[in-house]
Short mmCIF file of C-alpha atoms in Angstrom, two decimals:
data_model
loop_
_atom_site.label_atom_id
_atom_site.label_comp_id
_atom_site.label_asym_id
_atom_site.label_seq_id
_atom_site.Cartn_x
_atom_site.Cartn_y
_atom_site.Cartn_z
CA UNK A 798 -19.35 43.71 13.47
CA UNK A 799 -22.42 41.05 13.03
CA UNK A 800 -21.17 37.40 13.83
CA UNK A 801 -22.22 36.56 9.73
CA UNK A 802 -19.64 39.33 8.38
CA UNK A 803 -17.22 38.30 11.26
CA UNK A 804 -17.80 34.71 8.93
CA UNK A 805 -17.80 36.66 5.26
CA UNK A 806 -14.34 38.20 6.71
CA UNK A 807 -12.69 34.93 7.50
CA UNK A 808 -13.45 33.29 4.28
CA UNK A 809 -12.18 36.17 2.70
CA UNK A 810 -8.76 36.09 4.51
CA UNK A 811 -8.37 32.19 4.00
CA UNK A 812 -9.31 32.28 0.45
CA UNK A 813 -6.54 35.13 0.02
CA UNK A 814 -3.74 32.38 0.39
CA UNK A 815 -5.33 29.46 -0.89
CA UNK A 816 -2.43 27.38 -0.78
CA UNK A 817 -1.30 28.33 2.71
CA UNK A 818 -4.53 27.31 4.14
CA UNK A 819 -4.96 24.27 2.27
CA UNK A 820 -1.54 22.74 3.58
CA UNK A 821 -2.55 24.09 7.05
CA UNK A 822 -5.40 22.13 7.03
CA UNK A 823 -3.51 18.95 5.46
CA UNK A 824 -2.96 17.45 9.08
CA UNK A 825 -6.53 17.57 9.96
CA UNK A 826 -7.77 16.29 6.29
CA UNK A 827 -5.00 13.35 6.98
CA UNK A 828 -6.21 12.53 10.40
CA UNK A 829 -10.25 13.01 9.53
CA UNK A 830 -9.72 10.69 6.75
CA UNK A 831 -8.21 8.02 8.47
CA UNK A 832 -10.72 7.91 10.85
CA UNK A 833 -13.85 7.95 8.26
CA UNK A 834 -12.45 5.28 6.44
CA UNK A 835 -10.95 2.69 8.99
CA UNK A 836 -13.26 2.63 11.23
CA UNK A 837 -16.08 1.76 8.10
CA UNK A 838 -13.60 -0.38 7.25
CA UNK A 839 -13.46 -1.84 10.78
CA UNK A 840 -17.32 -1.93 10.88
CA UNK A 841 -17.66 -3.67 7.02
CA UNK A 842 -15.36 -5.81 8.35
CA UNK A 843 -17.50 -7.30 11.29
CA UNK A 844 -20.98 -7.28 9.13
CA UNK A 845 -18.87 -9.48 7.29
CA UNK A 846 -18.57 -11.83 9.61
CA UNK A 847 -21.51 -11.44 10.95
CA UNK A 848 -22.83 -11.89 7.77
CA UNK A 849 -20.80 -15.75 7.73
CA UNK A 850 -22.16 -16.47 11.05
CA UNK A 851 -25.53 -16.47 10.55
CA UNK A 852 -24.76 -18.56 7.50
CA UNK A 853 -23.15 -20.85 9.79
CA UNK A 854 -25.03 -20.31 12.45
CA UNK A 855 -24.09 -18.40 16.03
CA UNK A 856 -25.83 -20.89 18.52
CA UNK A 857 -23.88 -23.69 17.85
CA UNK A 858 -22.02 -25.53 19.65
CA UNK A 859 -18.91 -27.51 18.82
CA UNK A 860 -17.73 -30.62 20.19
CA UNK A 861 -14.33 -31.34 18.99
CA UNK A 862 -12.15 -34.67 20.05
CA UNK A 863 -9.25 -33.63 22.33
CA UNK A 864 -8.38 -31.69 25.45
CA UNK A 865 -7.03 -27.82 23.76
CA UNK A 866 -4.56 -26.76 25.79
CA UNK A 867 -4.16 -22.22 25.90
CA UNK A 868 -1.98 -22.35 22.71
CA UNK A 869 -5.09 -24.29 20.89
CA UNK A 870 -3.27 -27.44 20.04
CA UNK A 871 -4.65 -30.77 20.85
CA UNK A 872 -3.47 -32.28 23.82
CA UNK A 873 -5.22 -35.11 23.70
CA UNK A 874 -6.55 -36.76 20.47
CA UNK A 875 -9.40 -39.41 22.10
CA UNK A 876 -12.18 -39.97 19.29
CA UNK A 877 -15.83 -39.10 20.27
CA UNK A 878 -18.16 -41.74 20.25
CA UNK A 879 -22.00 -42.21 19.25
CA UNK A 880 -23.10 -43.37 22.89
CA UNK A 881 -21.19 -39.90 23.62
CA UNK A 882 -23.90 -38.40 20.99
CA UNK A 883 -26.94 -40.80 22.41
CA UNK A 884 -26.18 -39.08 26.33
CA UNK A 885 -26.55 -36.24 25.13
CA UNK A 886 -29.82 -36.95 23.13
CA UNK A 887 -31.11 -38.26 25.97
CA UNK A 888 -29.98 -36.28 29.07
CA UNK A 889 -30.26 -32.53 26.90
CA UNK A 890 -32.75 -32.79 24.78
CA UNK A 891 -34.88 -30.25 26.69
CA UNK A 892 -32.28 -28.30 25.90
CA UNK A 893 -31.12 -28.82 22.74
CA UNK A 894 -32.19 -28.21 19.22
CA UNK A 895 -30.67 -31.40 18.23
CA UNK A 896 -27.46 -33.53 18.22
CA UNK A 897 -25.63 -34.64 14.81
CA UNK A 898 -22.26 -36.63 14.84
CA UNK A 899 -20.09 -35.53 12.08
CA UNK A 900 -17.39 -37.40 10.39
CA UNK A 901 -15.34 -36.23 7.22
CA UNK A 902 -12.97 -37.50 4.47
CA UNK A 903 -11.77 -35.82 1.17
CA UNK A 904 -12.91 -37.90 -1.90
CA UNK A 905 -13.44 -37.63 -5.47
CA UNK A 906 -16.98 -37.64 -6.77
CA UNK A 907 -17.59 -38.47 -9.72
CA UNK A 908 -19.92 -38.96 -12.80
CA UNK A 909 -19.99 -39.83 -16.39
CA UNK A 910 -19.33 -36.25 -17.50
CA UNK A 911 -17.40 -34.72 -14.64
CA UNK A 912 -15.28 -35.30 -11.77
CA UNK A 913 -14.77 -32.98 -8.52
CA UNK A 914 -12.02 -33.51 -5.26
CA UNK A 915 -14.65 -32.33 -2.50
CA UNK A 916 -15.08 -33.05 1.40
CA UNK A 917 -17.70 -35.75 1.95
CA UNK A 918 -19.32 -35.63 4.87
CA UNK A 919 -21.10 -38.38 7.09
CA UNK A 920 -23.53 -36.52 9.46
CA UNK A 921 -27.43 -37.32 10.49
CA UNK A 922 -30.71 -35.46 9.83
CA UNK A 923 -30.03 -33.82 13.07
CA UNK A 924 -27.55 -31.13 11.41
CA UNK A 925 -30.73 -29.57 9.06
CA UNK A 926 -32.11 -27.84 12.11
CA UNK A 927 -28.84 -27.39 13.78
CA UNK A 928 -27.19 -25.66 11.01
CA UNK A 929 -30.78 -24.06 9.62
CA UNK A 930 -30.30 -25.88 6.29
CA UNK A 931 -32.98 -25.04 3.81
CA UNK A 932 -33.19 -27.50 0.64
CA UNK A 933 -33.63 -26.50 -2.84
CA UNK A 934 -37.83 -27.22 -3.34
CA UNK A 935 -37.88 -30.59 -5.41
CA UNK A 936 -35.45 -32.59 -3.16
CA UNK A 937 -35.21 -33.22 1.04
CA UNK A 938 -32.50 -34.10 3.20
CA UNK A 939 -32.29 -38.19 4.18
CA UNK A 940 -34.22 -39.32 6.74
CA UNK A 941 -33.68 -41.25 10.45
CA UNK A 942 -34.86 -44.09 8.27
CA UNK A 943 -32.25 -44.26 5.45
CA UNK A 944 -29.27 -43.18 8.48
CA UNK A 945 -30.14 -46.65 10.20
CA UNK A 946 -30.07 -48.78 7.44
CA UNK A 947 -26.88 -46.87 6.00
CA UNK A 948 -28.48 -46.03 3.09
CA UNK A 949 -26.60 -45.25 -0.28
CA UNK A 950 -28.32 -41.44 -0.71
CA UNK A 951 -26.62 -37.82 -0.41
CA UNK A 952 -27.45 -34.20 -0.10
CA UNK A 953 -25.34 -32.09 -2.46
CA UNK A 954 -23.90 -28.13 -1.59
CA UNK A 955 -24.46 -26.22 -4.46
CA UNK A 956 -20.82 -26.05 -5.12
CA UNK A 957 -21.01 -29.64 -6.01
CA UNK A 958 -24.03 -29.40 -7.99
CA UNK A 959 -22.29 -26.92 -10.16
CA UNK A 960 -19.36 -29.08 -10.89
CA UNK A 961 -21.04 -32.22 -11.68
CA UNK A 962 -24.50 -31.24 -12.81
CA UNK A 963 -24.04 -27.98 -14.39
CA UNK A 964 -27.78 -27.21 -15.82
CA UNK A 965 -29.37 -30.25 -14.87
CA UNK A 966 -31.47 -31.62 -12.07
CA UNK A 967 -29.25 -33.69 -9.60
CA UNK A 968 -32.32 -35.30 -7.80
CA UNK A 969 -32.25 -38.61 -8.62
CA UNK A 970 -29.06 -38.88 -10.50
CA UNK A 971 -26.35 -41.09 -9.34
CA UNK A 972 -22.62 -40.15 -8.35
CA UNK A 973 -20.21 -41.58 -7.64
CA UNK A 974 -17.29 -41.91 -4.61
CA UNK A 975 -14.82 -44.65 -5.17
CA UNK A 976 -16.78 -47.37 -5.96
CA UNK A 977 -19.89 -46.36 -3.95
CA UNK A 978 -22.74 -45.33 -6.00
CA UNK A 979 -24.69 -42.20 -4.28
CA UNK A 980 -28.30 -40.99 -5.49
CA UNK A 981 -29.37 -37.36 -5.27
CA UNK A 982 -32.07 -36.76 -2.81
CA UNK A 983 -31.50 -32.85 -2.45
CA UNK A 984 -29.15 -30.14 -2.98
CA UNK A 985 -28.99 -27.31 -0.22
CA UNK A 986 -29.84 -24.13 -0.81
CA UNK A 987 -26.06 -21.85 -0.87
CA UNK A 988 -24.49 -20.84 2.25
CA UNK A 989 -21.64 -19.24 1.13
CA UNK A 990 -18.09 -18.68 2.86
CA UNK A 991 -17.80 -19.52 6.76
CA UNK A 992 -16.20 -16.87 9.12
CA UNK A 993 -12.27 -18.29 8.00
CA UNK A 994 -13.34 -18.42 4.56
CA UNK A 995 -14.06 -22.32 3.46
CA UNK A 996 -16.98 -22.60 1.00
CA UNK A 997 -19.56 -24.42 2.76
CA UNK A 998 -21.39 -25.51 -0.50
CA UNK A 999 -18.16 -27.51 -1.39
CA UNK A 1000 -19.57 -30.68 0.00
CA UNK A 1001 -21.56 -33.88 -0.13
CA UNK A 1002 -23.87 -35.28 2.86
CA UNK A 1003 -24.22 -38.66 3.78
CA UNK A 1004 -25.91 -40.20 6.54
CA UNK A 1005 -22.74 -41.05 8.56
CA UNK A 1006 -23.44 -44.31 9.01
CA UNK A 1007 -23.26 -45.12 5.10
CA UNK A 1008 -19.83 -42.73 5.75
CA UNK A 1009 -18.20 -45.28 8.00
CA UNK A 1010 -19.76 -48.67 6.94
CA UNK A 1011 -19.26 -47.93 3.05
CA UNK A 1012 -16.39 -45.58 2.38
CA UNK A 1013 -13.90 -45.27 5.62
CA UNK A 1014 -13.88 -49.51 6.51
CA UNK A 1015 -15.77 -49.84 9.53
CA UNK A 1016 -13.89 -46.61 11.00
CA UNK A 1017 -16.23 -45.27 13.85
CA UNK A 1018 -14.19 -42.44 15.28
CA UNK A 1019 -16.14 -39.28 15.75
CA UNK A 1020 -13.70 -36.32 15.98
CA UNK A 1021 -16.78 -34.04 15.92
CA UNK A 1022 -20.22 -33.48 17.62
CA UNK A 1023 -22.50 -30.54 16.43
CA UNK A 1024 -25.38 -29.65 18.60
CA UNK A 1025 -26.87 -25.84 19.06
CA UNK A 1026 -29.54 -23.91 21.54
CA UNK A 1027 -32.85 -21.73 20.48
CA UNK A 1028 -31.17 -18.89 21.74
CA UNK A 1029 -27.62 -16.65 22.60
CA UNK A 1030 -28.58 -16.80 26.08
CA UNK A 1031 -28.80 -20.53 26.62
CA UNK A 1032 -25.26 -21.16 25.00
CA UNK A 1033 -23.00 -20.98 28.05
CA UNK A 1034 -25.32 -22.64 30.46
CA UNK A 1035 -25.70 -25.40 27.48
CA UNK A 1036 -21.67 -25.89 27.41
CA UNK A 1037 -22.18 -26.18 31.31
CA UNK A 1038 -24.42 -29.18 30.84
CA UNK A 1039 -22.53 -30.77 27.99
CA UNK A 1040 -19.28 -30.78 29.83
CA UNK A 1041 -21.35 -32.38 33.10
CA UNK A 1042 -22.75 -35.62 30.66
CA UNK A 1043 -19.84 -35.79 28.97
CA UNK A 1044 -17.71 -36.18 32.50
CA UNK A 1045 -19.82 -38.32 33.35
CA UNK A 1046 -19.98 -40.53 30.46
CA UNK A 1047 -16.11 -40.51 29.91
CA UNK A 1048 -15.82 -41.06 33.83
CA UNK A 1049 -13.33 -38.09 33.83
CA UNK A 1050 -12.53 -35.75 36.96
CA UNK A 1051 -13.23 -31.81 36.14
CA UNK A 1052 -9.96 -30.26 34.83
CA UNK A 1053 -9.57 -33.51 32.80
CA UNK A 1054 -11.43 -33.59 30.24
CA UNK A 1055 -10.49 -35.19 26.75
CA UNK A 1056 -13.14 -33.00 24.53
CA UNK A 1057 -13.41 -29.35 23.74
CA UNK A 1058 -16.39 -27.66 24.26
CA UNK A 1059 -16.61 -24.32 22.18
CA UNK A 1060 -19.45 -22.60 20.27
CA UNK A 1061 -19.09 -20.53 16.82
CA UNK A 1062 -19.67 -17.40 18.12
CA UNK A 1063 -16.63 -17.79 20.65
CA UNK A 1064 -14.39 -19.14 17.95
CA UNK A 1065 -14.98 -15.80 15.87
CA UNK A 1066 -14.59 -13.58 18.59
CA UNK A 1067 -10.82 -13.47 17.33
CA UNK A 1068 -12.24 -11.80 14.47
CA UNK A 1069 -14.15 -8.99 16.69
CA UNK A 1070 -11.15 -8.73 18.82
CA UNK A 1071 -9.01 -7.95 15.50
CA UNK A 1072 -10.90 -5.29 14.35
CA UNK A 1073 -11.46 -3.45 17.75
CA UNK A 1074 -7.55 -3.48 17.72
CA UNK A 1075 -7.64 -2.06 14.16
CA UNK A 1076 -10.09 0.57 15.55
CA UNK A 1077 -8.01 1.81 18.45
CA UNK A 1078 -4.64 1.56 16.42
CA UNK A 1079 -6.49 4.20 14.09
CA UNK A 1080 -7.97 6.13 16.83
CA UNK A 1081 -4.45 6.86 17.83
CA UNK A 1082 -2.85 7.40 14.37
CA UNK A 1083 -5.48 10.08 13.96
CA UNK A 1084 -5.38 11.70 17.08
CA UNK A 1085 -1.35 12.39 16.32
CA UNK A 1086 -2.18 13.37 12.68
CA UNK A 1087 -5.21 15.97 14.41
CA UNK A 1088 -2.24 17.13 16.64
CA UNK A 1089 -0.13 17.85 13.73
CA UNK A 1090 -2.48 19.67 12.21
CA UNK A 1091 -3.73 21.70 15.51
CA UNK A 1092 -0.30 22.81 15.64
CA UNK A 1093 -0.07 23.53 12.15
CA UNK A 1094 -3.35 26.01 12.10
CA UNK A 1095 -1.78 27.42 15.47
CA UNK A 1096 1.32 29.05 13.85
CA UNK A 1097 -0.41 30.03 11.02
CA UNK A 1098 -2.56 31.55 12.89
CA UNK A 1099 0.48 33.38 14.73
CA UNK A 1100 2.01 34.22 11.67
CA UNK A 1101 -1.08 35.91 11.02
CA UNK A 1102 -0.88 37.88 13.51
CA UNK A 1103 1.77 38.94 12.87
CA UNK A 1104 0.87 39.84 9.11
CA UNK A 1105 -1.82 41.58 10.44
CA UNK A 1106 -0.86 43.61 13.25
CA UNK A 1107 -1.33 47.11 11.91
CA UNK A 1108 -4.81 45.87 10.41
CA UNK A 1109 -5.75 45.07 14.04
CA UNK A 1110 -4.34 48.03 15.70
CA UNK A 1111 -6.50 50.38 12.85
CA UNK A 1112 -9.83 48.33 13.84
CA UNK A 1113 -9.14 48.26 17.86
CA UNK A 1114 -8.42 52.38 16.65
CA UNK A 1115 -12.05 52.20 15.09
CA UNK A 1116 -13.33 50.92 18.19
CA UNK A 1117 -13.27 47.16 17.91
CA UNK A 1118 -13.43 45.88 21.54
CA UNK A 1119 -10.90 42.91 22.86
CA UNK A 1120 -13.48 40.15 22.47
CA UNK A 1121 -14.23 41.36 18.82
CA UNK A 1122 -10.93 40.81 17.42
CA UNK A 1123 -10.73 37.53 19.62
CA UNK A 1124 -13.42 36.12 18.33
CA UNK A 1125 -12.67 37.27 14.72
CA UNK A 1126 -9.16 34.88 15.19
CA UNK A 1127 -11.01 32.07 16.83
CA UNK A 1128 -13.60 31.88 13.66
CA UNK A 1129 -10.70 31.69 11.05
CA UNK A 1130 -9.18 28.91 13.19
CA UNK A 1131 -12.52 27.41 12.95
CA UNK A 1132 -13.17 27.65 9.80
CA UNK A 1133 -9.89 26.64 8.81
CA UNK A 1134 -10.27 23.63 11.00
CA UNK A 1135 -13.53 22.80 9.74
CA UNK A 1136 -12.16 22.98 5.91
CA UNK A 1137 -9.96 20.54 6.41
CA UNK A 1138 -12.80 17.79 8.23
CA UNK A 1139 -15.15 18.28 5.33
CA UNK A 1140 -12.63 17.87 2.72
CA UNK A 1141 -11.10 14.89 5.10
CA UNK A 1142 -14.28 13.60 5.40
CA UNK A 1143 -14.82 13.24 1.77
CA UNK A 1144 -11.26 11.68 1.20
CA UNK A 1145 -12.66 9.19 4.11
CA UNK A 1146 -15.76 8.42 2.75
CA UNK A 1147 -14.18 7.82 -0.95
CA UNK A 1148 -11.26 5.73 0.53
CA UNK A 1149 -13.96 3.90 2.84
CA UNK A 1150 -16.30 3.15 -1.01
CA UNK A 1151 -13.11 1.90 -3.05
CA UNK A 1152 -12.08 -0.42 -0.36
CA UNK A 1153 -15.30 -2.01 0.44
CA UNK A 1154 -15.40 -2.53 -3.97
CA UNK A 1155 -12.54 -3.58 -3.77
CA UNK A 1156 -12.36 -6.17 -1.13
CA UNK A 1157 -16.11 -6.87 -1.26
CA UNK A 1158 -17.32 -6.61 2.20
CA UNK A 1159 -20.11 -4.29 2.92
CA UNK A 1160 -20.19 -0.59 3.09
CA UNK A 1161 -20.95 0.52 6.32
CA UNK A 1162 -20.95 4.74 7.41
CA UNK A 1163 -21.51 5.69 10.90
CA UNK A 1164 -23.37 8.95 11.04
CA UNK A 1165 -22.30 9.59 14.43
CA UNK A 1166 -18.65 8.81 13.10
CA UNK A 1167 -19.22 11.51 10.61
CA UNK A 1168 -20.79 14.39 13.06
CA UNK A 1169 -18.07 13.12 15.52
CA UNK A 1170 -15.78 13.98 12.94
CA UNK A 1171 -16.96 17.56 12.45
CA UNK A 1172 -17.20 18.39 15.94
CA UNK A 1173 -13.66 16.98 16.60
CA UNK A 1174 -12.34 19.38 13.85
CA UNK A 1175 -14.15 22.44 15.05
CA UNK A 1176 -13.24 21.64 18.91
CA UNK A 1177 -8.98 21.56 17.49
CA UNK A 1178 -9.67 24.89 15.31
CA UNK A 1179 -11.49 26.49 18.65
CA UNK A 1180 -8.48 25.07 21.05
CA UNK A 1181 -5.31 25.61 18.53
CA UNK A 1182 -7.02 29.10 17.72
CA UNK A 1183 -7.29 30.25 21.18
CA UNK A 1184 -4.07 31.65 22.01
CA UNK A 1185 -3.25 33.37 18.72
CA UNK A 1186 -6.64 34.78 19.09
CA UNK A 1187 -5.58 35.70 22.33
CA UNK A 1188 -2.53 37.37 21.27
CA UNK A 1189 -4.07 39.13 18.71
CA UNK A 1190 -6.97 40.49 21.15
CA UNK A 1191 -3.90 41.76 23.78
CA UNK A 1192 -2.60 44.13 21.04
CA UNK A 1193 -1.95 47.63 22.15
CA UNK A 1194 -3.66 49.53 19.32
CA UNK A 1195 -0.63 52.22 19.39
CA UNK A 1196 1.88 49.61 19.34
CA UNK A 1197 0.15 48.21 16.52
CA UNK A 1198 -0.37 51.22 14.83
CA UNK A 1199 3.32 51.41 14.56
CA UNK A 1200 4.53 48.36 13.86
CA UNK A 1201 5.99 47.81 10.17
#
């Protein structure tokens, strides 16, 4: 018998009990599934937020007010300074692309049509090549000029823009924040969400000095320094040196430092870290689904057999060697298998589409996930099938001439 009717023979056996097979294969559909569709999940998942941090930008580097102890609270609340911002300036500005002190506070800006509760924030000009800010063409960001003189201007996030000038031109309106009255130079171009989810359009800029002089009373604490590198590679070396001036400038011993030193791409590695843990936790929820199923296509494949054993013992009768009939049992496991990761990896990929619409994060298919997936299912069809295959090749044709 040719290998291609050894093929035409199996279908025709599994298609006689359609149902039989179908729930046979059930544990490998189950487990193939699984797999397909959490691991794109896993994968959408991480473009996602590596989709936010390139909108926030993965070479920066945060300096944050406050010793963290392991659990991540603050052990030690000292406020930042600007001479703390100036050593740095000055000591790394080989090896910076620049340093912007950042100071917050949630107001209410306003105009004569609309008001909107938003986070206004005092920074310098510093953060529009640290952060990679673009501006909408018609406006700019402030300048060195209006941050020294405290000057009453602000950049708007398009969030902003939206809520108080809904289809008009901001530049070179006026808002208003308490009593402070702001005018439009720019609006940034959107960012979108940042890796935890905060809408980074939902803001106004201000040079920070017009922040503390103007809005906060005189209030110069800096709980916040942003600075970033050119590159990936020169962010660890960069803490390094940050963590030396700052030492140094706050005349601490090492080990006793009052800042945290940390840069975006470290604070999402929770996020990475999540969804490798998702990955594995599926891995092994698959594996004992695939186990299930092995089992499942190895006693049908006994019962089979069994069914079968005066069929086998009049084609062993006919001359059909050992290996023939053993490798006529190992393709029906096979096949079976291999019904069960196509239709599994269908179910996968359709589970893998509605979640990614449904949640909104991108669609993302491994190919390799998908052949792994077809060579996993042949490889438990091949090793489930062996020893009824086995069995049925050890058959004394007499015996199974005779059997009833």
């Amino acid at each position: 018998m040719t290998f291609l009717a050894a093929i035409r023979l199996a279908v025709g056996t599994l298609l006689a009990h359609k149902g039989r097979s179908f729930l046979t294969s059930l544990g490998i559909i189950i487990g193939i599934s699984a797999v397909i569709a959490m691991v794109a999940a896993g994968d959408g998942v991480e473009a996602k937020l590596q989709e936010r941090l390139e909108s926030v930008g993965k070479n920066i580097i945060l300096i944050r007010a406050g010793a963290r102890t392991k659990s991540g609270t603050i052990a030690d609340a000292t406020p930042l300074t600007r001479a703390d911002a100036a050593a740095l300036r000055k000591q790394l500005g080989y090896l910076l692309v620049g340093v912007s002190e950042e100071q917050v506070t949630h107001r209410t800006a306003s105009t004569h049509t609309a008001n909107w509760p938003t986070v206004i924030n005092g920074t310098t000009p510093d953060v529009q090549a640290i952060r990679q800010w673009k501006v909408v063409p018609g406006g700019r960001f402030f300048t060195q000029k209006e941050l020294n003189e405290s000057a009453t201007v602000c950049v708007l996030g398009e969030t902003v823009r939206q809520k108080l000038f809904a289809g008009v031109d901001p530049v070179g309106q006026t808002l208003r924040v308490d009593q402070l009255q702001l005018r439009v130079v720019g609006v940034l171009v959107p960012k979108g969400p940042n890796p935890i989810g905060d809408d980074q359009d939902d803001a106004v800029f201000v040079p920070i000095t017009t922040l503390q002089n103007k809005l906060v009373g005189g209030d110069e604490k800096i709980y916040m320094i942003l600075t970033a590198v050119r590159s990936e590679t020169e962010i660890d070396p960069a803490k390094e040196e940050i963590t030396r001036v700052l030492q140094k400038t706050h005349r601490l011993k090492p080990g006793n430092e009052d800042f945290d030193v940390r840069s975006v791409a470290e604070m999402a590695e929770l996020g990475y870290v999540v969804t490798g843990t998702l990955k594995l936790l599926v891995a092994v929820i698959a594996s004992l689904s695939l186990l299930v199923g092995g089992i499942g296509i190895m006693n049908i494949m006994l019962v089979s057999v069994t069914e079968r054993t005066r069929e086998i013992g009049l084609r062993m009768a006919l001359g059909a060697t050992a290996n023939a009939v053993l490798t006529q049992f190992l393709i029906e496991a096979m096949i079976l298998s291999l019904i069960g990761g196509f239709m599994g990896i269908t179910l996968g990929l359709a589970i893998a589409v509605g979640l990614a619409v449904a949640v909104g994060w991108p669609l993302v298919i491994s190919p390799l996930i998908i052949l792994l997936a077809v060579l996993v299912s042949g490889a438990v069809g091949v090793f489930f099938g062996f020893y009824p295959a086995w069995k049925a090749s050890r058959l004394d044709p007499i015996e199974a001439l005779r059997y009833e």
